[in-house]
Coordinates of C-alpha atoms in Angstrom, one line a residue:
M261 CA 42.7 20.0 -28.5
V262 CA 43.0 22.2 -25.5
G263 CA 43.2 20.3 -22.3
S264 CA 43.8 16.9 -23.9
V265 CA 46.6 14.4 -23.6
L266 CA 47.7 12.7 -26.8
V267 CA 48.8 9.1 -26.2
V268 CA 49.1 7.4 -29.5
L269 CA 51.0 4.1 -28.8
G270 CA 50.7 1.4 -31.4
P271 CA 48.2 1.5 -34.3
S272 CA 45.6 4.3 -34.1
L273 CA 42.9 2.5 -35.9
G274 CA 40.0 4.3 -37.5
C275 CA 39.3 1.3 -39.7
G276 CA 42.9 1.6 -40.8
S277 CA 45.6 -1.0 -40.6
G278 CA 44.4 -4.2 -39.0
T279 CA 40.9 -3.1 -38.2
A280 CA 38.7 -6.1 -37.7
V281 CA 36.0 -5.8 -40.3
H282 CA 33.8 -8.8 -40.1
E283 CA 30.9 -8.3 -42.5
P284 CA 29.7 -11.0 -44.9
A285 CA 30.7 -10.1 -48.5
S286 CA 27.1 -10.1 -49.5
S287 CA 26.3 -7.2 -47.2
G288 CA 28.1 -4.7 -49.3
V289 CA 31.6 -3.5 -48.1
S290 CA 32.9 -0.2 -49.2
G291 CA 36.6 0.3 -49.9
G292 CA 38.9 3.1 -49.1
G293 CA 40.6 3.6 -45.7
A294 CA 42.6 5.3 -43.1
S295 CA 46.2 4.7 -42.2
G296 CA 47.4 3.7 -38.7
G297 CA 50.6 4.7 -37.0
A298 CA 52.6 2.5 -34.8
G299 CA 53.7 4.5 -31.8
N300 CA 56.9 4.3 -29.8
S301 CA 57.5 4.9 -26.1
D302 CA 59.5 8.0 -26.9
G303 CA 56.5 9.6 -28.4
S304 CA 57.4 9.2 -32.1
V305 CA 55.0 7.4 -34.4
D306 CA 56.0 5.0 -37.2
A307 CA 54.2 5.1 -40.5
G308 CA 51.2 2.8 -40.5
A309 CA 49.9 0.6 -43.3
S310 CA 46.8 1.7 -45.1
G311 CA 43.6 -0.2 -44.3
Y312 CA 40.1 -0.4 -45.3
A313 CA 36.9 1.5 -44.8
A314 CA 34.2 -0.7 -43.6
E315 CA 30.9 -2.3 -43.2
S316 CA 27.9 -0.6 -44.7
T317 CA 25.5 -2.9 -42.8
G318 CA 23.3 -1.6 -40.0
A319 CA 21.1 1.4 -39.6
G320 CA 22.4 4.3 -37.5
S321 CA 21.4 4.4 -33.9
G322 CA 20.5 7.6 -32.0
G323 CA 19.8 8.2 -28.4
T324 CA 21.8 8.8 -25.3
V325 CA 24.3 6.7 -23.3
G326 CA 22.7 4.3 -20.9
A327 CA 22.1 4.8 -17.2
T328 CA 25.0 6.1 -15.2
N329 CA 26.1 4.4 -12.0
S330 CA 25.5 6.8 -9.1
G331 CA 28.7 7.8 -7.5
S332 CA 30.8 6.5 -10.4
T333 CA 32.5 9.8 -11.0
G334 CA 35.5 10.9 -8.9
T335 CA 38.1 8.6 -7.5
T336 CA 37.0 5.0 -7.1
G337 CA 40.3 4.2 -5.5
A338 CA 42.5 1.1 -5.2
R339 CA 41.0 -1.7 -3.3
M340 CA 42.1 -4.6 -1.1
V341 CA 42.4 -7.8 -3.1
D342 CA 42.6 -11.5 -2.3
A343 CA 45.7 -13.0 -1.0
G344 CA 48.0 -14.5 -3.6
R345 CA 48.3 -11.6 -5.9
A346 CA 51.9 -11.1 -7.0
G347 CA 53.6 -7.8 -7.6
S348 CA 53.5 -4.4 -5.9
T349 CA 50.5 -3.0 -4.0
P350 CA 49.1 0.2 -5.3
S351 CA 48.5 3.1 -2.9
G352 CA 45.5 2.3 -0.8
D353 CA 45.7 -1.4 -1.0
A354 CA 46.0 -3.4 2.2
G355 CA 49.3 -5.2 2.4
V356 CA 49.1 -8.2 0.1
D357 CA 51.1 -11.2 1.0
A358 CA 52.1 -12.8 -2.3
S359 CA 53.1 -16.0 -0.5
Q360 CA 49.6 -16.7 0.6
P361 CA 47.8 -19.5 -1.3
L362 CA 45.0 -19.0 -3.7
R363 CA 41.5 -18.7 -2.5
A364 CA 38.4 -18.2 -4.5
D365 CA 36.0 -15.3 -3.6
A366 CA 34.2 -16.4 -0.5
G367 CA 30.5 -16.0 0.2
A368 CA 29.4 -14.9 -3.2
V369 CA 25.6 -14.9 -3.1
G370 CA 23.2 -16.3 -5.6
G371 CA 23.6 -19.8 -6.9
G372 CA 24.5 -20.9 -10.3
G373 CA 21.3 -21.5 -12.1
Q374 CA 19.3 -19.8 -9.3
D375 CA 17.6 -16.5 -9.0
A376 CA 19.5 -13.7 -7.3
G377 CA 19.0 -13.6 -3.6
A378 CA 18.7 -17.4 -3.3
G379 CA 22.1 -17.3 -1.5
D380 CA 24.7 -20.0 -2.4
A381 CA 28.3 -19.5 -1.3
S382 CA 29.3 -22.2 -3.8
F383 CA 29.0 -19.9 -6.7
T384 CA 32.4 -18.5 -7.6
E385 CA 32.5 -15.3 -9.6
G386 CA 34.2 -16.2 -12.9
G387 CA 37.5 -14.7 -13.5
V388 CA 39.3 -13.5 -10.4
G389 CA 39.7 -16.5 -8.0
C390 CA 40.0 -18.8 -11.0
G391 CA 43.0 -20.1 -12.8
G392 CA 45.9 -20.4 -10.4
Q393 CA 47.1 -17.0 -9.3
V394 CA 44.6 -14.4 -8.1
L395 CA 44.9 -11.4 -10.5
G396 CA 43.1 -8.1 -10.5
G397 CA 42.7 -5.3 -8.1
G398 CA 44.5 -2.6 -10.0
P399 CA 43.7 1.1 -9.3
V400 CA 40.5 2.3 -10.9
T401 CA 40.3 6.1 -10.9
T402 CA 38.8 8.8 -13.0
N403 CA 40.7 11.5 -14.9
A404 CA 39.2 14.8 -15.9
M405 CA 41.5 15.2 -18.9
H406 CA 40.6 13.8 -22.3
L407 CA 42.9 11.0 -23.4
D408 CA 43.6 10.1 -27.0
I409 CA 44.7 6.5 -26.9
G410 CA 44.5 5.0 -30.3
V411 CA 43.1 1.4 -30.1
H412 CA 40.6 -1.0 -31.7
D413 CA 39.0 -4.1 -30.2
P414 CA 40.7 -3.7 -26.8
S415 CA 41.2 -6.3 -24.1
M416 CA 42.9 -5.6 -20.7
I417 CA 44.3 -7.4 -17.6
W418 CA 46.0 -6.4 -14.4
D419 CA 48.9 -8.7 -13.7
G420 CA 49.4 -7.7 -10.0
S421 CA 51.5 -4.6 -10.7
R422 CA 50.5 -3.1 -14.1
Y423 CA 47.7 -3.1 -16.6
F424 CA 48.4 -4.6 -20.0
L425 CA 46.4 -3.6 -23.1
F426 CA 46.0 -5.7 -26.2
A427 CA 44.2 -4.7 -29.4
T428 CA 43.8 -5.3 -33.1
G429 CA 46.7 -4.6 -35.4
G430 CA 49.9 -5.9 -36.9
T431 CA 51.5 -8.7 -34.8
L432 CA 49.6 -7.7 -31.7
G433 CA 51.4 -4.9 -30.0
I434 CA 51.2 -4.7 -26.2
R435 CA 51.0 -1.6 -24.0
S436 CA 51.3 -1.3 -20.2
S437 CA 50.3 1.2 -17.6
P438 CA 50.3 1.5 -13.8
D439 CA 47.0 3.4 -13.8
M440 CA 45.2 3.2 -17.2
F441 CA 46.2 6.8 -18.1
T442 CA 50.0 6.6 -18.9
W443 CA 50.8 4.0 -21.4
T444 CA 54.1 2.7 -22.8
N445 CA 54.9 0.1 -25.4
A446 CA 55.6 -3.4 -24.0
G447 CA 56.5 -5.4 -27.1
N448 CA 54.5 -7.6 -29.4
V449 CA 53.0 -11.1 -29.1
F450 CA 54.7 -12.1 -32.4
S451 CA 57.5 -10.9 -34.5
A452 CA 55.6 -12.0 -37.6
V453 CA 52.3 -13.5 -38.4
P454 CA 52.6 -17.3 -37.6
A455 CA 53.1 -19.5 -40.6
W456 CA 50.2 -21.8 -39.8
V457 CA 47.8 -18.8 -40.1
A458 CA 48.9 -18.2 -43.7
T459 CA 48.7 -21.9 -44.4
A460 CA 45.2 -22.2 -43.0
L461 CA 43.9 -19.1 -44.9
G462 CA 45.9 -19.6 -48.1
S463 CA 47.5 -16.1 -47.7
I464 CA 49.3 -14.1 -45.1
P465 CA 46.9 -11.6 -43.4
T466 CA 48.3 -8.1 -43.0
D467 CA 47.2 -7.9 -39.4
L468 CA 45.9 -10.1 -36.6
W469 CA 42.6 -9.1 -35.0
A470 CA 40.8 -8.7 -31.7
P471 CA 43.2 -10.4 -29.2
D472 CA 41.8 -11.5 -25.8
I473 CA 44.0 -11.7 -22.7
S474 CA 43.2 -14.1 -19.8
Y475 CA 45.0 -16.0 -17.1
F476 CA 44.5 -19.6 -16.1
N477 CA 46.5 -22.7 -15.4
G478 CA 49.6 -20.6 -14.6
L479 CA 49.7 -19.0 -18.0
F480 CA 48.6 -15.8 -19.7
H481 CA 46.6 -16.8 -22.7
V482 CA 46.2 -14.6 -25.8
Y483 CA 43.5 -15.8 -28.2
Y484 CA 43.5 -13.9 -31.5
A485 CA 41.9 -14.0 -34.9
G486 CA 43.3 -14.2 -38.5
S487 CA 41.0 -13.5 -41.4
S488 CA 40.5 -11.7 -44.6
F489 CA 38.3 -8.7 -45.3
G490 CA 34.6 -9.5 -45.6
S491 CA 35.0 -13.3 -45.3
N492 CA 34.4 -16.0 -42.8
D493 CA 37.5 -17.9 -43.9
S494 CA 39.0 -17.3 -40.5
V495 CA 41.0 -18.8 -37.7
I496 CA 41.4 -18.3 -34.0
G497 CA 44.9 -19.0 -32.6
L498 CA 46.5 -19.1 -29.1
A499 CA 49.8 -17.8 -27.7
T500 CA 50.8 -18.2 -24.1
T501 CA 53.4 -16.8 -21.7
T502 CA 54.2 -17.1 -18.0
S503 CA 54.8 -13.4 -17.6
L504 CA 53.7 -10.1 -19.2
E505 CA 56.4 -8.1 -17.5
S506 CA 59.0 -10.2 -19.4
P507 CA 57.0 -12.0 -22.0
A508 CA 58.2 -15.0 -24.0
F509 CA 55.2 -16.1 -26.0
S510 CA 54.8 -19.6 -27.2
D511 CA 52.7 -20.1 -30.4
R512 CA 50.1 -22.8 -29.5
G513 CA 48.5 -22.9 -33.0
M514 CA 45.0 -23.1 -34.1
V515 CA 42.0 -23.4 -31.8
V516 CA 39.0 -22.8 -34.0
Q517 CA 38.6 -22.5 -37.8
S518 CA 35.7 -21.5 -40.1
T519 CA 35.6 -21.7 -43.8
T520 CA 33.3 -20.2 -46.5
S521 CA 31.1 -23.4 -46.3
D522 CA 30.4 -22.7 -42.6
D523 CA 27.5 -20.6 -41.2
F524 CA 29.7 -18.9 -38.5
N525 CA 32.8 -16.8 -38.3
A526 CA 35.8 -17.7 -36.1
I527 CA 36.9 -14.3 -35.0
D528 CA 36.5 -12.0 -31.9
P529 CA 37.6 -14.6 -29.3
N530 CA 36.9 -14.1 -25.5
V531 CA 37.6 -16.3 -22.5
S532 CA 35.2 -16.5 -19.6
F533 CA 34.9 -18.8 -16.6
D534 CA 32.1 -20.9 -15.2
Q535 CA 31.2 -21.3 -11.5
D536 CA 33.8 -24.1 -11.3
C537 CA 36.5 -21.9 -12.8
G538 CA 36.5 -23.8 -16.0
P539 CA 37.5 -21.7 -19.1
W540 CA 35.1 -21.2 -22.1
L541 CA 35.7 -19.5 -25.4
A542 CA 33.1 -17.2 -26.9
Y543 CA 33.5 -16.0 -30.5
G544 CA 31.6 -15.1 -33.6
S545 CA 30.8 -12.2 -36.0
F546 CA 27.8 -11.8 -38.3
W547 CA 26.6 -15.0 -40.1
S548 CA 24.8 -17.2 -37.4
G549 CA 26.1 -15.1 -34.5
I550 CA 27.9 -15.8 -31.2
K551 CA 29.2 -19.3 -30.4
L552 CA 30.7 -20.9 -27.2
H553 CA 33.0 -23.8 -26.7
K554 CA 34.3 -25.3 -23.5
L555 CA 38.1 -25.2 -23.2
D556 CA 40.6 -27.7 -21.8
A557 CA 42.4 -25.7 -19.0
A558 CA 45.5 -27.7 -19.4
T559 CA 46.0 -27.1 -23.2
G560 CA 43.9 -24.0 -23.8
K561 CA 42.4 -25.8 -26.8
L562 CA 38.8 -27.1 -27.2
A563 CA 37.7 -29.5 -24.5
T564 CA 37.2 -33.2 -25.4
D565 CA 34.7 -33.9 -22.6
D566 CA 32.2 -31.4 -24.0
T567 CA 32.5 -30.9 -27.8
N568 CA 29.2 -29.1 -28.2
T569 CA 29.1 -25.8 -30.1
Y570 CA 26.6 -23.6 -28.1
S571 CA 24.8 -20.8 -29.9
L572 CA 24.4 -17.8 -27.6
A573 CA 23.1 -14.8 -29.7
A574 CA 22.1 -14.0 -33.2
R575 CA 20.4 -11.4 -35.4
G576 CA 18.3 -11.7 -38.5
G577 CA 18.5 -9.4 -41.4
S578 CA 22.0 -7.8 -41.4
N579 CA 23.3 -10.4 -38.9
A580 CA 25.3 -7.5 -37.4
I581 CA 26.5 -8.9 -34.1
E582 CA 30.0 -9.6 -32.8
A583 CA 32.6 -8.8 -30.1
A584 CA 31.2 -11.1 -27.4
S585 CA 32.4 -11.2 -23.8
I586 CA 31.0 -12.8 -20.7
V587 CA 31.3 -12.0 -16.9
S588 CA 29.5 -13.6 -14.0
H589 CA 27.9 -12.0 -10.9
N590 CA 25.6 -13.2 -8.2
G591 CA 24.4 -16.3 -10.0
Y592 CA 24.1 -14.8 -13.5
Y593 CA 26.2 -14.7 -16.6
Y594 CA 26.2 -11.5 -18.6
L595 CA 26.8 -11.6 -22.4
F596 CA 28.1 -8.3 -23.9
V597 CA 28.0 -7.9 -27.6
S598 CA 28.2 -5.2 -30.3
F599 CA 25.3 -4.6 -32.8
D600 CA 25.5 -2.9 -36.2
A601 CA 28.6 -1.5 -38.0
C602 CA 32.1 -0.8 -36.8
C603 CA 35.0 0.6 -38.6
K604 CA 33.3 3.4 -40.6
G605 CA 34.8 6.3 -38.6
L606 CA 32.2 9.1 -38.3
D607 CA 29.6 6.9 -39.9
S608 CA 30.0 3.9 -37.5
T609 CA 26.8 2.7 -35.9
Y610 CA 28.2 0.2 -33.3
R611 CA 26.3 0.0 -30.0
T612 CA 26.9 -2.1 -27.0
M613 CA 24.2 -4.6 -26.0
M614 CA 23.8 -7.2 -23.2
G615 CA 21.7 -10.1 -22.0
R616 CA 22.0 -12.5 -19.1
A617 CA 21.6 -16.2 -18.3
T618 CA 21.8 -18.5 -15.3
Q619 CA 24.1 -20.9 -17.1
I620 CA 27.2 -19.9 -19.1
T621 CA 25.8 -21.8 -22.1
G622 CA 22.6 -19.8 -22.0
P623 CA 19.8 -19.1 -22.9
Y624 CA 20.6 -15.4 -22.7
T625 CA 17.6 -13.0 -22.6
D626 CA 16.7 -9.4 -22.2
K627 CA 14.7 -8.0 -19.3
T628 CA 11.4 -9.2 -20.8
G629 CA 12.7 -12.7 -21.2
A630 CA 13.1 -12.4 -25.0
S631 CA 16.0 -14.5 -26.3
M632 CA 19.2 -13.1 -27.6
M633 CA 19.0 -15.7 -30.3
T634 CA 16.2 -13.7 -31.8
G635 CA 18.1 -10.4 -31.6
A636 CA 16.8 -9.3 -28.2
A637 CA 19.2 -7.5 -25.9
E638 CA 19.4 -4.5 -23.5
Q639 CA 21.2 -1.5 -24.9
L640 CA 24.0 -0.1 -22.8
L641 CA 25.9 2.3 -25.0
V642 CA 25.1 4.1 -28.2
T643 CA 26.5 7.1 -30.1
S644 CA 26.4 10.3 -28.0
G645 CA 28.2 13.5 -28.9
R646 CA 31.8 13.0 -29.9
Y647 CA 31.6 9.3 -28.9
I648 CA 30.5 7.6 -32.0
G649 CA 29.9 3.8 -32.4
P650 CA 30.9 2.6 -28.9
G651 CA 31.6 -1.1 -28.8
G652 CA 34.1 -3.8 -29.8
G653 CA 34.9 -4.2 -26.1
T654 CA 35.6 -6.7 -23.4
A655 CA 33.7 -7.0 -20.1
W656 CA 36.1 -8.2 -17.4
K657 CA 36.6 -8.4 -13.6
D658 CA 39.5 -6.5 -12.1
G659 CA 39.6 -7.5 -8.4
D660 CA 36.3 -6.6 -6.9
Q661 CA 35.5 -4.2 -9.7
Y662 CA 33.8 -5.1 -13.0
L663 CA 34.9 -3.0 -16.0
Y664 CA 34.0 -2.7 -19.7
V665 CA 36.9 -1.6 -22.0
Y666 CA 36.0 -0.7 -25.5
H667 CA 36.7 1.6 -28.4
Y668 CA 34.7 4.5 -29.9
Y669 CA 35.2 6.7 -32.9
D670 CA 36.1 10.3 -32.0
G671 CA 33.7 12.8 -33.6
D672 CA 36.2 15.6 -32.7
D673 CA 39.1 13.8 -34.4
S674 CA 38.0 12.7 -37.8
G675 CA 36.5 9.4 -36.5
V676 CA 39.8 7.9 -35.2
S677 CA 39.1 4.9 -32.9
K678 CA 40.1 5.4 -29.3
L679 CA 40.1 3.7 -25.9
Q680 CA 37.5 4.1 -23.2
V681 CA 36.8 2.2 -19.9
R682 CA 33.6 2.3 -17.8
P683 CA 32.7 0.6 -14.5
I684 CA 30.0 -2.1 -14.7
A685 CA 27.3 -1.7 -12.0
F686 CA 24.5 -4.0 -11.0
D687 CA 21.1 -2.8 -9.8
D688 CA 18.9 -4.4 -7.1
D689 CA 17.5 -6.8 -9.7
D690 CA 21.1 -7.8 -10.9
W691 CA 20.8 -6.0 -14.3
V692 CA 23.8 -4.1 -15.7
S693 CA 24.3 -0.4 -16.2
L694 CA 27.6 1.2 -17.2
G695 CA 29.1 4.0 -15.1
A696 CA 30.7 7.2 -16.3
P697 CA 33.8 6.9 -18.4
L698 CA 37.1 6.8 -16.5
F699 CA 38.4 9.6 -18.8
P700 CA 36.3 11.9 -20.9

């Protein structure tokens, strides 16, 4: 395409190799598929394994993209970040002293469990300020050129000097960038699918799905899913490393498992933090919806002081809900999810939805107060023009900026799934809107 930049690093997944297809078998899954190509830093592309077409569940959704954050276009710029961030300082940052001790964000208003505006400096914004070393604060700028970055189910983090991008496919390839626009391969989490995954599932999955990257207790944590097509016979595993620049991942094994006798699906993991900086794991796809478990920060596994399984959101009928992530702001927790069908290329009907709560465990509601457990939610993104089925993303906090990283299916490129990032904005009533994309 004229005026575009082709950046195909790792699998370009249009429901090809490794695409996380999460539909119950009873909903009717169609076969077929596209192939993905594993990209190399020199620009060459390795042959990809063929995959599957996808979920036939979910009616198509029309409409336009949600409200745009005023002033979100143009250069947002790099920002000053809290002391304690390691690595280089991007242009525009105040000089950061990496020797300074950790401090949590000071003076955040709104109390946990209180209405916005109540004013309570004890509420710490979950994410940055939690977990040992202060991360975040990478450059967030717009780019007028279209970027073709093949990806599915993305998750991203700034480690103090570079962005690192994780996504569905193979043994979980990693990409890195100084600016979100120029990406290079940065290795894989695993050299092969861990043996315990095959033992738990009874077979070796072709690909691992939907990795989530987070940082706490001095370690980078990658939670990921292993499953089989159209089944809730699934596992969530964990790998950790002290560095992403020079990674040496340790396989920590299983965290959550679901079987065909369960009413939930253990895939699409995401870590978030409560006001005390305690980590929590959200997950779920179809069946009875989105679940939440408290984690033990020391082990990364499920906590023993709170063994409850919290139900956060669900849908009747098709049960088409997945890809949960949670961020906190001003005394509220915001649950982002995807409704309807991913992985069908040009026929995908994914859309991004959101609700909020005053406790990380819920209840989450829409603006009218209707519960997300009954399928209520605010719509943030829906198919518009070439951007088909936007979803499968991760809401996260990058320094003082909130971002939503997700994939869409490119209507101008045969429905191939590609990367997009949008700023998250909060209005005067502390409800979310998504700003203009960082690259068109």
